[in-house]
CSV table of C-alpha atoms in Angstrom, one decimal:
chain,number,residue,atom,x,y,z
A,17,MET,CA,61.9,-56.7,-56.9
A,18,ILE,CA,58.6,-57.3,-56.0
A,19,SER,CA,58.9,-56.3,-52.2
A,20,ILE,CA,59.9,-53.4,-52.8
A,21,LEU,CA,56.3,-52.5,-54.9
A,22,TRP,CA,54.8,-53.9,-51.9
A,23,LEU,CA,56.2,-51.1,-50.4
A,24,LEU,CA,55.7,-48.4,-52.5
A,25,LEU,CA,52.2,-49.3,-53.1
A,26,SER,CA,51.8,-49.3,-49.0
A,27,SER,CA,53.3,-46.4,-48.2
A,28,ALA,CA,51.4,-44.6,-50.9
A,29,PRO,CA,48.4,-43.6,-48.4
A,30,LEU,CA,50.5,-43.3,-45.0
A,31,ALA,CA,52.1,-40.2,-47.0
A,32,GLU,CA,49.1,-39.3,-47.7
A,33,GLN,CA,47.6,-40.0,-44.2
A,34,VAL,CA,50.5,-38.1,-42.7
A,35,ALA,CA,50.0,-35.0,-45.3
A,36,ASP,CA,45.9,-34.9,-44.1
A,37,LYS,CA,47.7,-35.0,-41.0
A,38,PRO,CA,47.9,-31.6,-39.7
A,39,LYS,CA,45.3,-30.1,-41.3
A,40,ARG,CA,42.5,-32.1,-39.0
A,41,SER,CA,45.0,-31.2,-36.3
A,42,ALA,CA,45.6,-27.3,-37.2
A,43,LEU,CA,42.3,-25.9,-33.3
A,44,ASN,CA,45.0,-28.7,-31.1
A,45,GLN,CA,47.6,-27.6,-32.9
A,46,LEU,CA,46.7,-23.8,-32.3
A,47,THR,CA,45.6,-24.4,-28.1
A,48,ARG,CA,48.6,-26.1,-27.7
A,49,THR,CA,51.1,-23.3,-29.1
A,50,LEU,CA,49.3,-20.6,-27.6
A,51,LEU,CA,48.8,-22.6,-24.5
A,52,ARG,CA,52.0,-24.5,-24.3
A,53,LYS,CA,54.1,-21.1,-22.1
A,54,TYR,CA,51.2,-19.4,-20.6
A,55,ASP,CA,51.2,-18.5,-17.1
A,56,CYS,CA,47.9,-17.4,-16.5
A,57,GLY,CA,48.2,-15.9,-13.2
A,58,VAL,CA,49.9,-13.4,-14.8
A,59,ARG,CA,48.7,-9.6,-16.6
A,60,PRO,CA,49.0,-10.2,-20.3
A,61,VAL,CA,51.3,-7.0,-22.0
A,62,GLN,CA,54.4,-7.2,-23.6
A,63,ASN,CA,55.4,-4.0,-21.4
A,64,TRP,CA,53.7,-4.4,-18.4
A,65,THR,CA,53.2,0.0,-17.8
A,66,ARG,CA,51.0,0.3,-20.0
A,67,PRO,CA,47.4,-0.7,-18.9
A,68,THR,CA,45.2,-3.6,-20.0
A,69,LEU,CA,41.7,-2.1,-21.5
A,70,ILE,CA,38.4,-3.8,-20.2
A,71,HIS,CA,35.8,-3.0,-22.7
A,72,ILE,CA,32.5,-3.7,-20.9
A,73,ASP,CA,29.1,-3.5,-22.5
A,74,LEU,CA,25.7,-4.8,-20.3
A,75,ILE,CA,22.4,-5.8,-21.1
A,76,LEU,CA,19.1,-5.0,-19.0
A,77,GLN,CA,16.7,-8.6,-19.8
A,78,SER,CA,15.0,-8.9,-17.1
A,79,VAL,CA,13.5,-7.6,-13.1
A,80,LEU,CA,13.2,-10.2,-11.0
A,81,ASP,CA,12.2,-9.5,-7.7
A,82,VAL,CA,12.0,-6.3,-5.1
A,83,ASP,CA,12.4,-7.2,-2.0
A,84,GLY,CA,11.9,-3.6,0.2
A,85,LYS,CA,12.5,-5.1,3.3
A,86,THR,CA,15.4,-6.7,2.2
A,87,GLN,CA,16.7,-3.4,-0.1
A,88,GLN,CA,17.5,-5.8,-2.0
A,89,VAL,CA,16.7,-5.8,-6.2
A,90,THR,CA,17.3,-8.8,-8.9
A,91,THR,CA,18.5,-8.6,-12.3
A,92,SER,CA,19.1,-11.3,-15.0
A,93,ILE,CA,21.5,-9.3,-17.1
A,94,TRP,CA,24.0,-9.7,-20.3
A,95,TYR,CA,26.8,-9.6,-20.0
A,96,ARG,CA,30.7,-9.3,-21.6
A,97,GLN,CA,34.1,-8.5,-20.9
A,98,ILE,CA,36.7,-7.3,-24.0
A,99,TRP,CA,40.2,-7.3,-23.3
A,100,THR,CA,43.1,-7.6,-25.9
A,101,ASP,CA,45.7,-10.5,-24.6
A,102,GLU,CA,49.2,-10.1,-26.1
A,103,PHE,CA,50.0,-13.3,-25.7
A,104,LEU,CA,46.8,-15.2,-27.9
A,105,VAL,CA,47.7,-13.6,-30.9
A,106,TRP,CA,48.9,-15.8,-34.1
A,107,ASP,CA,49.2,-15.4,-38.0
A,108,PRO,CA,45.9,-17.8,-39.2
A,109,GLU,CA,47.5,-18.9,-43.2
A,110,GLU,CA,49.7,-20.8,-40.1
A,111,PHE,CA,46.8,-23.0,-39.2
A,112,ASP,CA,45.0,-23.5,-41.9
A,113,GLY,CA,42.8,-19.7,-41.8
A,114,ILE,CA,41.8,-20.3,-38.2
A,115,THR,CA,40.4,-16.5,-36.4
A,116,GLU,CA,39.1,-17.1,-34.0
A,117,ILE,CA,38.7,-20.3,-31.5
A,118,SER,CA,37.6,-21.3,-28.2
A,119,LEU,CA,40.0,-21.3,-24.6
A,120,SER,CA,39.5,-22.4,-21.1
A,121,SER,CA,38.6,-18.9,-19.3
A,122,ASP,CA,40.5,-21.3,-16.3
A,123,ALA,CA,43.6,-22.0,-18.9
A,124,ILE,CA,44.0,-17.8,-19.4
A,125,TRP,CA,43.6,-14.5,-17.4
A,126,VAL,CA,40.5,-12.7,-17.0
A,127,PRO,CA,39.9,-9.4,-15.4
A,128,ASP,CA,39.5,-9.9,-11.8
A,129,LEU,CA,36.2,-7.2,-12.4
A,130,ILE,CA,33.5,-7.6,-9.7
A,131,ILE,CA,30.0,-5.6,-8.6
A,132,SER,CA,30.2,-3.7,-5.8
A,133,GLU,CA,26.4,-3.7,-5.3
A,134,PHE,CA,26.8,-8.3,-5.1
A,135,VAL,CA,25.2,-9.8,-2.4
A,136,ASP,CA,24.3,-13.0,-3.1
A,137,VAL,CA,25.3,-15.7,-5.7
A,138,GLY,CA,21.4,-16.2,-8.5
A,139,GLU,CA,21.1,-18.9,-10.7
A,140,SER,CA,23.2,-17.9,-13.7
A,141,PRO,CA,24.5,-20.6,-16.0
A,142,ALA,CA,28.3,-21.3,-15.8
A,143,ILE,CA,29.8,-20.4,-19.5
A,144,PRO,CA,33.3,-22.6,-19.3
A,145,TYR,CA,34.9,-20.7,-22.8
A,146,VAL,CA,35.9,-17.6,-24.1
A,147,TYR,CA,35.9,-16.5,-27.2
A,148,VAL,CA,39.5,-15.6,-28.8
A,149,ASN,CA,40.5,-14.2,-32.4
A,150,SER,CA,43.8,-13.5,-33.6
A,151,SER,CA,44.6,-10.4,-32.8
A,152,GLY,CA,44.5,-11.5,-29.0
A,153,MET,CA,40.8,-9.4,-28.5
A,154,VAL,CA,39.2,-12.0,-25.8
A,155,LYS,CA,35.6,-11.8,-25.6
A,156,ASN,CA,33.6,-13.2,-22.7
A,157,ASN,CA,30.4,-12.8,-23.0
A,158,LYS,CA,27.9,-14.3,-20.1
A,159,PRO,CA,24.2,-13.8,-18.9
A,160,ILE,CA,24.4,-13.0,-14.9
A,161,GLN,CA,21.6,-13.1,-12.0
A,162,VAL,CA,22.9,-10.4,-11.0
A,163,VAL,CA,21.0,-10.1,-6.7
A,164,SER,CA,22.1,-6.6,-5.3
A,165,ALA,CA,21.5,-4.2,-3.3
A,166,CYS,CA,20.3,-1.3,-4.1
A,167,ASP,CA,18.1,1.7,-1.9
A,168,LEU,CA,14.4,1.7,-3.0
A,169,GLU,CA,12.5,4.3,-1.9
A,170,LEU,CA,8.9,2.6,-1.5
A,171,TYR,CA,6.9,5.6,-0.2
A,172,ALA,CA,5.5,6.4,-3.1
A,173,PHE,CA,3.9,3.2,-4.1
A,174,PRO,CA,2.7,2.0,-6.6
A,175,PHE,CA,3.7,4.5,-8.3
A,176,ASP,CA,7.0,4.1,-7.2
A,177,LYS,CA,10.3,4.7,-9.7
A,178,GLN,CA,14.2,3.2,-8.8
A,179,ASN,CA,17.8,4.1,-9.5
A,180,CYS,CA,18.9,0.9,-8.5
A,181,THR,CA,24.0,0.5,-10.1
A,182,LEU,CA,25.7,-1.5,-11.1
A,183,THR,CA,29.5,-0.8,-9.9
A,184,PHE,CA,32.0,-2.7,-12.7
A,185,ARG,CA,35.7,-2.1,-10.8
A,186,SER,CA,38.6,-4.3,-10.0
A,187,TRP,CA,38.8,-5.8,-7.1
A,188,LEU,CA,43.2,-5.8,-6.4
A,189,HIS,CA,44.2,-3.6,-9.5
A,190,SER,CA,44.6,-0.1,-10.1
A,191,VAL,CA,43.8,1.8,-12.9
A,192,THR,CA,47.3,2.4,-14.2
A,193,GLU,CA,47.2,-1.8,-14.6
A,194,VAL,CA,43.9,-1.8,-15.8
A,195,ASN,CA,41.2,0.8,-16.6
A,196,LEU,CA,37.4,0.2,-17.4
A,197,THR,CA,36.2,1.8,-20.8
A,198,LEU,CA,32.4,1.3,-22.3
A,199,TRP,CA,32.4,-0.9,-25.5
A,200,ARG,CA,29.1,0.9,-26.9
A,201,SER,CA,28.7,4.7,-26.9
A,202,ALA,CA,26.6,5.6,-23.4
A,203,GLU,CA,24.0,6.7,-25.6
A,204,GLU,CA,23.7,3.2,-27.0
A,205,ILE,CA,23.5,1.7,-23.6
A,206,ALA,CA,21.5,3.5,-22.1
A,207,ASN,CA,18.7,3.2,-24.9
A,208,ASP,CA,18.6,-0.4,-25.1
A,209,GLN,CA,15.0,-2.1,-23.9
A,210,LYS,CA,15.3,-4.7,-27.7
A,211,SER,CA,16.5,-7.2,-25.7
A,212,PHE,CA,14.1,-6.2,-21.5
A,213,MET,CA,10.9,-8.4,-20.9
A,214,ASP,CA,8.7,-5.8,-21.1
A,215,ASP,CA,5.9,-7.8,-20.1
A,216,GLY,CA,6.4,-7.8,-16.3
A,217,GLU,CA,5.7,-5.7,-13.6
A,218,TRP,CA,8.3,-2.8,-14.1
A,219,GLU,CA,8.9,-1.2,-17.0
A,220,LEU,CA,12.7,-0.2,-17.6
A,221,LEU,CA,13.1,3.9,-18.4
A,222,SER,CA,17.2,4.0,-19.0
A,223,VAL,CA,20.5,2.4,-17.6
A,224,PRO,CA,22.6,5.1,-17.9
A,225,SER,CA,26.2,5.1,-16.8
A,226,ARG,CA,29.3,6.5,-15.8
A,227,TYR,CA,33.1,6.6,-15.4
A,228,TRP,CA,35.3,7.1,-12.4
A,229,HIS,CA,37.9,7.3,-10.2
A,230,LEU,CA,38.1,5.8,-6.4
A,231,ARG,CA,41.2,6.7,-4.5
A,232,LEU,CA,41.9,4.5,-2.0
A,233,ASP,CA,45.8,4.0,-0.3
A,234,ASP,CA,47.0,6.5,-2.5
A,235,ARG,CA,46.2,4.5,-5.9
A,236,ASP,CA,42.9,4.8,-8.3
A,237,TYR,CA,40.3,2.0,-9.4
A,238,ALA,CA,38.5,2.3,-12.2
A,239,HIS,CA,34.7,2.2,-11.9
A,240,ILE,CA,31.9,2.0,-14.3
A,241,GLN,CA,28.8,2.3,-13.0
A,242,PHE,CA,25.3,1.3,-13.9
A,243,ASN,CA,22.5,3.4,-12.8
A,244,VAL,CA,19.4,0.8,-14.2
A,245,LEU,CA,16.0,3.2,-14.2
A,246,ILE,CA,12.8,0.7,-13.8
A,247,ARG,CA,9.7,2.1,-13.1
A,248,ARG,CA,6.6,-0.2,-11.8
A,249,ARG,CA,3.2,-0.4,-13.3
A,250,PRO,CA,1.0,0.1,-10.8
A,251,LEU,CA,-2.8,-0.6,-12.5
A,252,LEU,CA,-2.6,-4.4,-11.1
A,253,TYR,CA,-2.3,-2.8,-7.8
A,254,VAL,CA,-4.9,0.0,-8.0
A,255,VAL,CA,-7.7,-2.4,-9.8
A,256,SER,CA,-6.9,-5.1,-6.4
A,257,LEU,CA,-5.8,-2.1,-3.2
A,258,LEU,CA,-7.3,1.2,-4.1
A,259,ILE,CA,-10.1,0.6,-6.3
A,260,PRO,CA,-12.2,-2.2,-3.2
A,261,SER,CA,-10.8,0.7,-0.5
A,262,ILE,CA,-12.5,3.6,-2.1
A,263,PHE,CA,-15.5,1.0,-2.8
A,264,LEU,CA,-16.1,0.7,0.7
A,265,MET,CA,-15.0,4.1,1.9
A,266,VAL,CA,-18.3,5.4,-0.6
A,267,VAL,CA,-20.7,2.9,0.6
A,268,ASP,CA,-19.2,4.2,4.7
A,269,VAL,CA,-20.4,8.3,3.4
A,270,ILE,CA,-23.5,6.6,1.4
A,271,SER,CA,-24.6,5.3,5.1
A,272,PHE,CA,-24.7,8.6,6.7
A,273,TYR,CA,-28.7,8.5,4.5
A,274,LEU,CA,-30.2,6.4,7.1
A,275,PRO,CA,-32.3,7.4,9.3
A,276,PRO,CA,-30.0,8.0,12.6
A,277,ASN,CA,-33.2,6.8,14.4
A,278,SER,CA,-32.9,3.3,12.4
A,279,GLY,CA,-31.7,0.7,14.7
A,280,THR,CA,-30.2,-0.7,11.3
A,281,ARG,CA,-27.1,2.5,11.1
A,282,ILE,CA,-24.5,1.2,13.9
A,283,THR,CA,-24.8,-2.7,13.0
A,284,PHE,CA,-24.3,-1.6,9.0
A,285,LYS,CA,-21.0,0.7,10.0
A,286,THR,CA,-20.1,-1.8,12.1
A,287,SER,CA,-20.3,-4.4,8.8
A,288,ILE,CA,-18.3,-2.1,6.6
A,289,LEU,CA,-15.8,-1.6,9.9
A,290,LEU,CA,-15.1,-5.4,9.6
A,291,GLY,CA,-14.9,-6.3,5.9
A,292,TYR,CA,-12.1,-3.9,5.7
A,293,THR,CA,-10.5,-5.7,9.0
A,294,VAL,CA,-10.3,-8.7,6.1
A,295,PHE,CA,-9.8,-6.4,3.6
A,296,ARG,CA,-6.6,-5.5,5.0
A,297,VAL,CA,-5.4,-8.6,6.2
A,298,ASN,CA,-5.9,-10.7,2.8
A,299,LEU,CA,-4.1,-7.9,1.0
A,300,MET,CA,-1.4,-7.7,2.6
A,301,ASN,CA,1.5,-9.3,1.5
A,302,GLU,CA,1.0,-7.4,-1.8
A,303,MET,CA,2.5,-4.6,0.6
A,304,PRO,CA,5.9,-4.3,-0.6
A,305,ALA,CA,7.5,-4.7,3.1
A,306,THR,CA,9.3,-1.9,4.4
A,307,ALA,CA,11.3,-1.9,7.9
A,308,ILE,CA,12.4,1.9,7.4
A,309,ARG,CA,9.3,4.2,6.0
A,310,THR,CA,5.8,2.8,5.8
A,311,PRO,CA,4.8,3.7,2.1
A,312,LEU,CA,2.0,5.7,1.7
A,313,ILE,CA,-0.7,3.2,0.5
A,314,GLY,CA,-0.2,2.0,3.7
A,315,VAL,CA,-0.5,5.5,5.2
A,316,PHE,CA,-3.8,5.2,3.1
A,317,PHE,CA,-4.8,1.9,4.4
A,318,ALA,CA,-4.5,3.1,8.3
A,319,VAL,CA,-6.1,6.6,7.5
A,320,CYS,CA,-9.1,4.8,5.7
A,321,MET,CA,-9.3,2.4,8.9
A,322,ALA,CA,-9.8,5.9,10.9
A,323,LEU,CA,-11.8,7.6,9.0
A,324,LEU,CA,-14.2,4.5,9.0
A,325,VAL,CA,-14.0,4.6,12.7
A,326,LEU,CA,-14.9,8.1,13.4
A,327,ASN,CA,-17.7,7.5,11.5
A,328,LEU,CA,-18.4,4.9,13.9
A,329,SER,CA,-17.9,6.8,16.3
A,330,ILE,CA,-20.4,10.1,15.2
A,331,SER,CA,-23.0,7.6,14.3
A,332,ILE,CA,-23.1,6.0,18.1
A,333,PHE,CA,-22.8,10.1,19.6
A,334,VAL,CA,-25.7,10.8,17.5
A,335,VAL,CA,-27.8,7.6,18.8
A,336,LYS,CA,-26.3,8.1,22.2
A,337,LEU,CA,-28.1,11.7,21.8
A,338,LEU,CA,-31.1,10.7,20.0
A,339,HIS,CA,-31.6,8.2,22.3
A,340,HIS,CA,-30.6,10.2,26.0
A,341,ASN,CA,-34.0,11.9,26.2
A,342,GLU,CA,-36.2,8.9,25.8
A,343,LYS,CA,-34.6,6.8,28.2
A,344,GLU,CA,-35.0,9.6,30.5
A,345,VAL,CA,-38.9,9.6,30.2
A,346,LYS,CA,-39.2,5.4,29.9
A,347,GLU,CA,-37.3,6.0,33.6
A,348,MET,CA,-39.7,8.6,35.2
A,349,SER,CA,-43.4,7.8,36.4
A,350,VAL,CA,-45.9,10.1,35.8
A,351,SER,CA,-45.9,12.1,39.0
A,352,ALA,CA,-42.1,12.7,38.1
A,353,CYS,CA,-42.9,13.9,35.1
A,354,LEU,CA,-45.9,16.2,35.3
A,355,LEU,CA,-43.4,17.5,38.8
A,356,ASP,CA,-40.7,17.8,35.4
A,357,LYS,CA,-42.4,19.2,33.0
A,358,TYR,CA,-45.4,21.6,34.5
A,359,GLY,CA,-44.1,21.5,37.9
A,360,SER,CA,-42.1,25.2,37.1
A,361,SER,CA,-44.5,26.0,34.4
A,362,SER,CA,-46.9,29.6,34.4
A,363,GLN,CA,-49.7,30.2,36.0
A,364,THR,CA,-52.7,30.7,33.3
A,365,PHE,CA,-52.4,26.7,32.9
A,366,LEU,CA,-52.7,25.8,36.7
A,367,GLU,CA,-56.0,28.3,37.1
A,368,SER,CA,-57.0,26.4,33.1
A,369,ASN,CA,-56.5,22.5,34.6
A,370,PHE,CA,-57.9,24.6,38.6
A,371,THR,CA,-60.7,25.5,36.2
A,372,SER,CA,-61.6,23.3,33.8
A,373,ILE,CA,-62.1,20.4,37.4
A,374,CYS,CA,-64.0,23.1,39.5
A,375,SER,CA,-66.6,22.8,36.3
A,376,LEU,CA,-66.4,18.8,36.0
A,377,TRP,CA,-67.3,19.0,40.1
A,378,THR,CA,-69.9,21.5,40.0
A,379,LEU,CA,-72.0,19.4,37.4
A,380,ILE,CA,-71.6,15.8,39.0
A,381,CYS,CA,-71.9,17.3,42.7
A,382,PRO,CA,-73.9,21.2,43.5
A,383,THR,CA,-74.4,22.3,46.9
A,384,PRO,CA,-77.5,21.4,48.8
A,385,SER,CA,-80.9,23.8,48.6
A,386,SER,CA,-81.4,23.6,52.2
A,387,PRO,CA,-80.0,26.2,54.2
A,388,PHE,CA,-79.3,23.6,57.4
A,389,ILE,CA,-77.4,21.1,55.4
A,390,PRO,CA,-74.0,22.3,54.4
A,391,PRO,CA,-72.7,22.4,51.5
A,392,LEU,CA,-69.9,19.3,50.6
A,393,THR,CA,-66.0,20.1,51.2
A,394,VAL,CA,-63.6,18.0,49.0
A,395,HIS,CA,-60.2,18.2,49.7
A,396,VAL,CA,-58.4,16.8,46.1
A,397,VAL,CA,-54.6,15.8,46.4
A,398,LEU,CA,-53.1,15.0,43.1
A,399,PRO,CA,-49.8,15.1,42.1
A,400,GLY,CA,-48.0,18.6,42.2
A,401,TYR,CA,-52.2,19.8,43.1
A,402,GLU,CA,-53.6,20.2,46.7
A,403,PHE,CA,-57.0,21.5,47.0
A,404,ASP,CA,-61.3,22.2,48.0
A,405,LEU,CA,-63.9,21.3,46.3
A,406,ALA,CA,-66.9,23.0,47.2
A,407,PRO,CA,-70.4,22.0,45.3
A,408,GLU,CA,-73.3,24.8,45.0
A,409,GLU,CA,-76.4,24.2,47.0
A,410,ASP,CA,-79.1,24.3,45.7
A,411,LEU,CA,-79.8,20.2,43.9
A,412,LEU,CA,-78.4,17.6,46.5
A,413,SER,CA,-80.1,16.3,50.1
A,414,LEU,CA,-77.4,16.0,52.5
A,415,SER,CA,-77.9,11.9,52.9
A,416,GLU,CA,-76.8,11.3,48.9
A,417,LEU,CA,-74.0,14.0,49.0
A,418,GLN,CA,-72.9,11.8,52.4
A,419,GLU,CA,-73.1,8.2,50.2
A,420,SER,CA,-71.3,9.7,47.1
A,421,ALA,CA,-68.7,12.0,47.8
A,422,PRO,CA,-66.2,9.4,48.6
A,423,ARG,CA,-67.1,7.7,45.2
A,424,LEU,CA,-67.2,10.9,43.5
A,425,GLU,CA,-64.2,12.2,44.8
A,426,ARG,CA,-62.3,9.0,43.1
A,427,LEU,CA,-63.7,9.7,39.9
A,428,LEU,CA,-62.6,13.0,40.4
A,429,GLN,CA,-59.5,12.3,40.9
A,430,GLU,CA,-59.6,9.9,38.1
A,431,VAL,CA,-60.9,12.0,35.9
A,432,VAL,CA,-57.9,15.2,36.1
A,433,ALA,CA,-55.1,12.7,36.3
A,434,LEU,CA,-56.3,10.9,32.9
A,435,ARG,CA,-56.3,14.3,31.4
A,436,LEU,CA,-52.7,15.8,32.8
A,437,TYR,CA,-51.5,12.2,31.9
A,438,LEU,CA,-52.9,12.8,28.3
A,439,GLN,CA,-51.3,16.3,28.4
A,440,GLU,CA,-48.2,15.1,29.4
A,441,GLY,CA,-48.0,12.4,26.4
A,442,GLU,CA,-48.2,15.4,23.9
A,443,SER,CA,-46.2,17.7,25.4
A,444,ASP,CA,-43.2,14.4,25.5
A,445,ASP,CA,-44.0,13.8,21.3
A,446,LEU,CA,-43.8,18.0,21.0
A,447,ALA,CA,-41.0,17.6,22.8
A,448,GLN,CA,-39.1,15.1,21.1
A,449,ALA,CA,-40.0,15.4,17.8
A,450,ASP,CA,-38.1,18.1,18.8
A,451,TRP,CA,-35.0,16.9,20.1
A,452,VAL,CA,-35.4,14.5,16.8
A,453,ALA,CA,-34.5,17.4,14.5
A,454,LEU,CA,-32.0,19.0,16.3
A,455,CYS,CA,-30.4,15.6,16.1
A,456,CYS,CA,-30.5,15.2,12.9
A,457,LYS,CA,-29.4,18.3,12.1
A,458,VAL,CA,-25.7,17.7,14.3
A,459,ASP,CA,-25.1,15.4,12.2
A,460,ILE,CA,-25.6,16.5,9.8
A,461,LEU,CA,-23.3,18.9,10.9
A,462,LEU,CA,-21.3,16.0,11.5
A,463,PHE,CA,-21.3,14.5,7.9
A,464,ARG,CA,-21.1,17.7,7.1
A,465,VAL,CA,-17.5,17.8,8.8
A,466,TYR,CA,-15.7,14.4,7.5
A,467,LEU,CA,-16.8,14.9,4.5
A,468,PHE,CA,-15.2,17.7,4.0
A,469,ILE,CA,-12.0,15.6,6.0
A,470,LEU,CA,-12.6,13.1,3.3
A,471,VAL,CA,-12.4,14.9,1.0
A,472,VAL,CA,-8.9,16.8,1.5
A,473,TYR,CA,-7.5,13.5,2.4
A,474,ALA,CA,-8.3,12.3,-0.7
A,475,SER,CA,-6.9,15.1,-3.5
A,476,THR,CA,-4.1,15.1,-1.0
A,477,LEU,CA,-3.1,11.9,-2.0
A,478,LEU,CA,-4.6,12.4,-5.4
A,479,LEU,CA,-1.9,15.4,-5.6
A,480,LEU,CA,0.6,12.6,-4.7
A,481,TRP,CA,0.6,9.9,-6.5
A,482,ALA,CA,0.1,12.3,-9.5
A,483,SER,CA,3.0,13.9,-9.1
A,484,TRP,CA,5.1,11.3,-9.4
A,485,SER,CA,3.2,8.6,-11.9
A,486,SER,CA,4.1,12.1,-14.2
A,487,ALA,CA,7.4,12.8,-13.2
C-alpha cells in the first residue's frame, strides 16, 4: 500500500512535465512538421499551371561610389521579396497560436531573382533566415550592396544627373512560372526618400519603376526595372575647382594693364601659367575619370590653359615689336644712323647744315687781306657729306692760316659731328616714342580681341551649366 502511494506521488510531477512538453516545443514541432516532407527544389504550388507571384519592394539607402572610368555605380539598397508558399501553411491554434516563424532560407524554395546590371559582389551582410506566416506568406528582407553597370553621362560634371537602372528578373523561370509585381505602388516607391542618406554628394530625385516582358526562345520573362535618378551636388567642385581657376584667369586679364615696355609682364604671365599647371596637376584626382568622353570641365581647364598661353604669346609678340626698333638702333653706328635717317632727307636739311658749317668756318677762319695770299680752302669730310670751305679774304696772314688750318679743320669736323649726333638722338627719341605708342595701340587691340574670346567662352559655359542645373 505504501509503495502504491509513493508511485502515485512520484508520477504526479512527471505527468505535469508531459502535459507541459507540447507548449515548450510547439515551435520545434511546427518547424519539423512544415519541413518534414518539404522539397526546396520544387516550386511551392499545388497546381503547377498557376504561376508564383513574387512581390518586390526596393528602398534606396545611399549612393556609395560612382566610377566613370569603369561605368560602375555602387549603391546600398534595402530589398524585399514577398511570395506565397502553399506548402508552408498551418493552423495557429494547433501550435499554441504561433502565427509567424523564421526559417532558414536554405531549407525552403527561394525565387531565383537576379539584377541584370549586377557586375560584382558588394560587402553585403548575410541574412540566412526568412519570415513565414501561417497563411504561407514568405518575407525575405535583406540589405544589399549592389555594384551595377550604369551608362554614366559625365559631360556636364559637376552639374550632371545620372539615370542608373536596377532590373529584377528570374534567371530561369518564364512568366508562366514566376511572375513579378510591386509590393507598394509605383508612386510610393518613386517618392520614398525617408531612408536615403541625404548628406552625401548625391541627391536622390526619384525611383520610378516599370514592368515589362522580354521574349527569349518563344518564352516571355517578367522584368521590373527601377530607374535610380540622382543628381550631383556641385558646390564642393565649384569651390575647389572652378573658383580658383576663375581667379587665375581674372589675374591674367588684369596683367594686361602692366606696361608692355616693363620687363615684368612676361615674367608675371609665365608665373600665372606655371601656377595654373600646378593647380591642374594637384586637382586631377577630383576630376571624374572617363574613357569615352571628356567632361566639359576638362575642356574648360584645357581652354583656360590655352587662353593663358595665348595671352603669354600676345605679350611676347608686343614686347618683340616694342624692342625690335631699339635693337636695330643699338646695333647701328652713328654714321649708319645718319645715313639711315638723313641720307634721303630733303634739300632743306642739307642746306641748313651746310649754312651752319659755313658760318662757323667764317668766324673761325676768315680770309686774308693781302691780294697775294691765296684763300685757305679746307676740305671737310663728314659721314654722308664732303665739301670745301674757303675763308673770307680780310683778316689772317698766310703763315697763321697755314699753321692753324689742320687743327681748325679737325675741330670743325668734331663740332659738326657732335651737332649731327645730337640731332640724331633727338630724332631717335621721337621715333622711339612713336613706336612705343604704336605698340601700345597694338597691345590694346589684341587685349580687346582676347577679352572678347574670353567673354564668349565664359558665357557659353555658363549657359550650358545653367541649363543642366535647372533641368
